[in-house]
PDB file of C-alpha atoms in Angstrom:
ATOM      1  CA  MET K  19      58.273  38.121  40.463  1.00 61.00           C
ATOM      2  CA  ILE K  20      54.871  37.292  39.277  1.00 68.00           C
ATOM      3  CA  GLU K  21      52.835  40.408  38.421  1.00 81.00           C
ATOM      4  CA  ASP K  22      49.072  40.682  39.230  1.00 77.00           C
ATOM      5  CA  ASP K  23      48.046  40.228  35.840  1.00 83.00           C
ATOM      6  CA  ASP K  24      49.887  36.952  35.376  1.00 85.00           C
ATOM      7  CA  LEU K  25      48.671  35.910  38.943  1.00 88.00           C
ATOM      8  CA  ALA K  26      45.138  36.424  37.982  1.00 90.00           C
ATOM      9  CA  VAL K  27      45.704  34.483  34.523  1.00 91.00           C
ATOM     10  CA  LEU K  28      47.154  31.642  36.581  1.00 92.00           C
ATOM     11  CA  LYS K  29      44.235  31.723  39.235  1.00 93.00           C
ATOM     12  CA  ALA K  30      41.641  31.572  36.426  1.00 93.00           C
ATOM     13  CA  ARG K  31      43.199  28.736  34.626  1.00 94.00           C
ATOM     14  CA  ARG K  32      43.613  26.944  37.902  1.00 95.00           C
ATOM     15  CA  ASP K  33      39.861  27.525  38.729  1.00 95.00           C
ATOM     16  CA  ILE K  34      38.880  26.349  35.055  1.00 95.00           C
ATOM     17  CA  SER K  35      40.929  23.134  35.800  1.00 95.00           C
ATOM     18  CA  ARG K  36      39.695  22.544  39.098  1.00 95.00           C
ATOM     19  CA  ALA K  37      36.006  22.660  37.682  1.00 95.00           C
ATOM     20  CA  ASN K  38      36.805  20.206  34.876  1.00 94.00           C
ATOM     21  CA  LEU K  39      38.412  17.693  37.545  1.00 94.00           C
ATOM     22  CA  ILE K  40      35.157  18.132  39.764  1.00 94.00           C
ATOM     23  CA  GLU K  41      32.933  17.369  36.979  1.00 93.00           C
ATOM     24  CA  ARG K  42      34.797  14.310  35.787  1.00 91.00           C
ATOM     25  CA  VAL K  43      35.080  12.996  39.465  1.00 91.00           C
ATOM     26  CA  GLY K  44      31.220  13.450  39.417  1.00 88.00           C
ATOM     27  CA  GLU K  45      30.711  11.636  36.101  1.00 83.00           C
ATOM     28  CA  VAL K  46      32.907   8.654  37.625  1.00 83.00           C
ATOM     29  CA  ARG K  47      31.081   8.715  40.856  1.00 84.00           C
ATOM     30  CA  HIS K  48      27.776   8.406  39.024  1.00 80.00           C
ATOM     31  CA  LEU K  49      29.278   5.605  36.630  1.00 77.00           C
ATOM     32  CA  ALA K  50      30.313   3.830  39.732  1.00 76.00           C
ATOM     33  CA  ALA K  51      27.092   4.106  41.487  1.00 79.00           C
ATOM     34  CA  ASN K  52      25.028   2.762  38.352  1.00 79.00           C
ATOM     35  CA  PRO K  53      26.542  -0.114  36.664  1.00 76.00           C
ATOM     36  CA  ALA K  54      23.864  -0.109  33.824  1.00 80.00           C
ATOM     37  CA  THR K  55      24.839   3.398  32.741  1.00 77.00           C
ATOM     38  CA  LEU K  56      28.509   2.207  32.433  1.00 75.00           C
ATOM     39  CA  ILE K  57      27.592  -0.764  30.454  1.00 82.00           C
ATOM     40  CA  SER K  58      25.519   1.432  27.948  1.00 84.00           C
ATOM     41  CA  ARG K  59      28.153   3.947  27.871  1.00 81.00           C
ATOM     42  CA  ALA K  60      30.880   1.127  26.937  1.00 84.00           C
ATOM     43  CA  ARG K  61      28.318  -0.346  24.216  1.00 90.00           C
ATOM     44  CA  ALA K  62      27.691   3.053  22.860  1.00 90.00           C
ATOM     45  CA  ASP K  63      31.600   3.887  22.565  1.00 90.00           C
ATOM     46  CA  LEU K  64      32.270   0.241  21.151  1.00 92.00           C
ATOM     47  CA  GLU K  65      29.512   0.679  18.583  1.00 93.00           C
ATOM     48  CA  HIS K  66      30.985   4.194  17.683  1.00 93.00           C
ATOM     49  CA  GLY K  67      34.386   2.767  17.133  1.00 92.00           C
ATOM     50  CA  THR K  68      33.215  -0.132  15.260  1.00 93.00           C
ATOM     51  CA  ARG K  69      31.281   2.076  12.861  1.00 93.00           C
ATOM     52  CA  SER K  70      34.111   4.592  12.374  1.00 93.00           C
ATOM     53  CA  ALA K  71      36.703   1.659  11.880  1.00 93.00           C
ATOM     54  CA  THR K  72      34.347   0.027   9.282  1.00 92.00           C
ATOM     55  CA  PHE K  73      33.836   3.608   7.285  1.00 92.00           C
ATOM     56  CA  GLN K  74      37.559   3.991   7.280  1.00 92.00           C
ATOM     57  CA  ALA K  75      38.024   0.694   6.085  1.00 88.00           C
ATOM     58  CA  LEU K  76      35.483   1.233   3.324  1.00 88.00           C
ATOM     59  CA  ASP K  77      36.837   4.358   2.415  1.00 88.00           C
ATOM     60  CA  ILE K  78      40.510   2.884   2.066  1.00 86.00           C
ATOM     61  CA  ALA K  79      39.222   0.140   0.072  1.00 81.00           C
ATOM     62  CA  ASN K  80      37.505   2.237  -2.152  1.00 84.00           C
ATOM     63  CA  ASP K  81      40.634   4.346  -2.635  1.00 85.00           C
ATOM     64  CA  ASN K  82      42.580   1.221  -3.335  1.00 85.00           C
ATOM     65  CA  ARG K  83      40.452  -1.122  -5.273  1.00 84.00           C
ATOM     66  CA  GLY K  84      43.136  -2.464  -7.592  1.00 85.00           C
ATOM     67  CA  ILE K  85      45.177  -3.488  -4.557  1.00 84.00           C
ATOM     68  CA  VAL K  86      42.320  -5.097  -2.817  1.00 81.00           C
ATOM     69  CA  VAL K  87      41.136  -6.958  -5.906  1.00 84.00           C
ATOM     70  CA  ALA K  88      44.920  -8.225  -6.484  1.00 86.00           C
ATOM     71  CA  THR K  89      45.066  -9.279  -2.874  1.00 86.00           C
ATOM     72  CA  ALA K  90      41.728 -11.083  -3.042  1.00 86.00           C
ATOM     73  CA  SER K  91      42.726 -12.897  -6.290  1.00 87.00           C
ATOM     74  CA  ALA K  92      46.172 -13.901  -4.935  1.00 87.00           C
ATOM     75  CA  LEU K  93      44.597 -15.301  -1.773  1.00 87.00           C
ATOM     76  CA  MET K  94      41.740 -17.005  -4.036  1.00 87.00           C
ATOM     77  CA  LEU K  95      44.707 -18.661  -6.079  1.00 81.00           C
ATOM     78  CA  TRP K  96      46.652 -19.779  -3.158  1.00 82.00           C
ATOM     79  CA  LEU K  97      43.655 -21.308  -1.575  1.00 83.00           C
ATOM     80  CA  MET K  98      42.840 -23.177  -4.780  1.00 83.00           C
ATOM     81  CA  ARG K  99      46.579 -23.928  -5.654  1.00 79.00           C
ATOM     82  CA  GLN K 100      46.205 -27.699  -5.728  1.00 79.00           C
ATOM     83  CA  GLN K 101      43.342 -27.428  -8.065  1.00 80.00           C
ATOM     84  CA  VAL K 102      44.823 -24.917 -10.334  1.00 75.00           C
ATOM     85  CA  ALA K 103      48.265 -26.953 -10.577  1.00 75.00           C
ATOM     86  CA  ARG K 104      46.300 -30.215 -11.396  1.00 75.00           C
ATOM     87  CA  GLN K 105      44.372 -28.425 -14.245  1.00 75.00           C
ATOM     88  CA  ILE K 106      47.726 -26.985 -15.854  1.00 72.00           C
ATOM     89  CA  ALA K 107      49.593 -30.198 -15.258  1.00 71.00           C
ATOM     90  CA  LEU K 108      46.566 -32.139 -17.018  1.00 71.00           C
ATOM     91  CA  GLN K 109      46.531 -29.599 -19.895  1.00 69.00           C
ATOM     92  CA  LEU K 110      50.220 -29.595 -20.468  1.00 69.00           C
ATOM     93  CA  GLY K 111      50.448 -33.352 -19.838  1.00 65.00           C
ATOM     94  CA  HIS K 112      48.310 -33.845 -22.963  1.00 62.00           C
ATOM     95  CA  LYS K 113      50.767 -31.843 -24.932  1.00 60.00           C
ATOM     96  CA  LEU K 114      54.005 -32.765 -23.452  1.00 61.00           C
ATOM     97  CA  GLY K 115      53.178 -36.589 -22.554  1.00 60.00           C
ATOM     98  CA  ASP K 116      53.068 -37.746 -26.023  1.00 63.00           C
ATOM     99  CA  SER K 117      56.093 -36.114 -27.057  1.00 65.00           C
ATOM    100  CA  ALA K 118      58.077 -37.354 -24.026  1.00 64.00           C
ATOM    101  CA  ILE K 119      56.876 -41.015 -24.495  1.00 63.00           C
ATOM    102  CA  GLU K 120      57.794 -40.735 -28.339  1.00 67.00           C
ATOM    103  CA  ALA K 121      61.195 -39.149 -27.580  1.00 66.00           C
ATOM    104  CA  SER K 122      61.844 -42.091 -24.681  1.00 63.00           C
ATOM    105  CA  LYS K 123      60.878 -44.778 -27.445  1.00 64.00           C
ATOM    106  CA  ALA K 124      63.294 -43.125 -29.933  1.00 66.00           C
ATOM    107  CA  LEU K 125      65.952 -43.211 -27.316  1.00 60.00           C
ATOM    108  CA  VAL K 126      65.325 -46.960 -26.582  1.00 58.00           C
ATOM    109  CA  GLU K 127      65.529 -47.769 -30.465  1.00 64.00           C
ATOM    110  CA  LYS K 128      68.827 -46.037 -30.785  1.00 60.00           C
ATOM    111  CA  ALA K 129      70.256 -47.765 -27.854  1.00 58.00           C
ATOM    112  CA  PRO K 130      69.227 -51.237 -28.320  1.00 56.00           C
ATOM    113  CA  GLY K 131      71.186 -52.692 -25.147  1.00 56.00           C
ATOM    114  CA  TRP K 132      69.356 -50.130 -23.094  1.00 51.00           C
ATOM    115  CA  ALA K 133      66.038 -51.665 -23.689  1.00 52.00           C
ATOM    116  CA  GLU K 134      66.843 -54.745 -21.815  1.00 55.00           C
ATOM    117  CA  THR K 135      67.696 -52.799 -18.797  1.00 56.00           C
ATOM    118  CA  TRP K 136      65.731 -50.724 -16.421  1.00 52.00           C
ATOM    119  CA  GLY K 137      65.559 -47.733 -18.848  1.00 52.00           C
ATOM    120  CA  GLY K 138      63.474 -49.644 -21.562  1.00 53.00           C
ATOM    121  CA  LYS K 139      61.088 -51.294 -18.894  1.00 61.00           C
ATOM    122  CA  ALA K 140      60.466 -47.924 -17.374  1.00 61.00           C
ATOM    123  CA  VAL K 141      59.557 -46.522 -20.791  1.00 60.00           C
ATOM    124  CA  ASP K 142      57.242 -49.171 -21.436  1.00 64.00           C
ATOM    125  CA  LYS K 143      55.665 -48.879 -18.011  1.00 63.00           C
ATOM    126  CA  ALA K 144      55.391 -45.087 -18.457  1.00 64.00           C
ATOM    127  CA  ALA K 145      53.744 -45.375 -21.904  1.00 66.00           C
ATOM    128  CA  GLY K 146      51.209 -47.805 -20.427  1.00 67.00           C
ATOM    129  CA  MET K 147      50.425 -45.504 -17.538  1.00 66.00           C
ATOM    130  CA  TRP K 148      50.207 -42.543 -20.101  1.00 62.00           C
ATOM    131  CA  SER K 149      47.618 -44.324 -22.332  1.00 67.00           C
ATOM    132  CA  ARG K 150      45.591 -45.415 -19.127  1.00 67.00           C
ATOM    133  CA  PHE K 151      45.769 -41.729 -17.981  1.00 65.00           C
ATOM    134  CA  ARG K 152      44.683 -40.397 -21.424  1.00 64.00           C
ATOM    135  CA  LYS K 153      41.407 -42.839 -21.304  1.00 66.00           C
ATOM    136  CA  LYS K 154      40.480 -41.590 -18.129  1.00 63.00           C
ATOM    137  CA  HIS K 155      40.752 -37.894 -19.030  1.00 58.00           C
TER     138      HIS K 155
END
């Protein structure tokens, strides 16, 4: 059975819980009666949550600077991928274009019958396009 000491402890806990419940019910009644208080409390809670989330994000970013910089760089390169690819192609094109045209012309000279077919015409057309491209860039 429950002893007197245990019963007294349980009653004390019950009384504390009842007092907390009555206090909370009073707060809810006050908020329901005055909506402006509810709005200001919600605003204050939102501001506090926003500030704490911002400070936490800043702490994490400060601790992981390398990761943040690498991620930002990767995003920037992804956003500018077409421009970067164009510049790389342009730089490589000047170096590789001449040698590719020369190799194609050498192939045409080694296979004389091929020059009259579509292959030779394609090489001549590519050489003309390449020379116009180089003049522009």
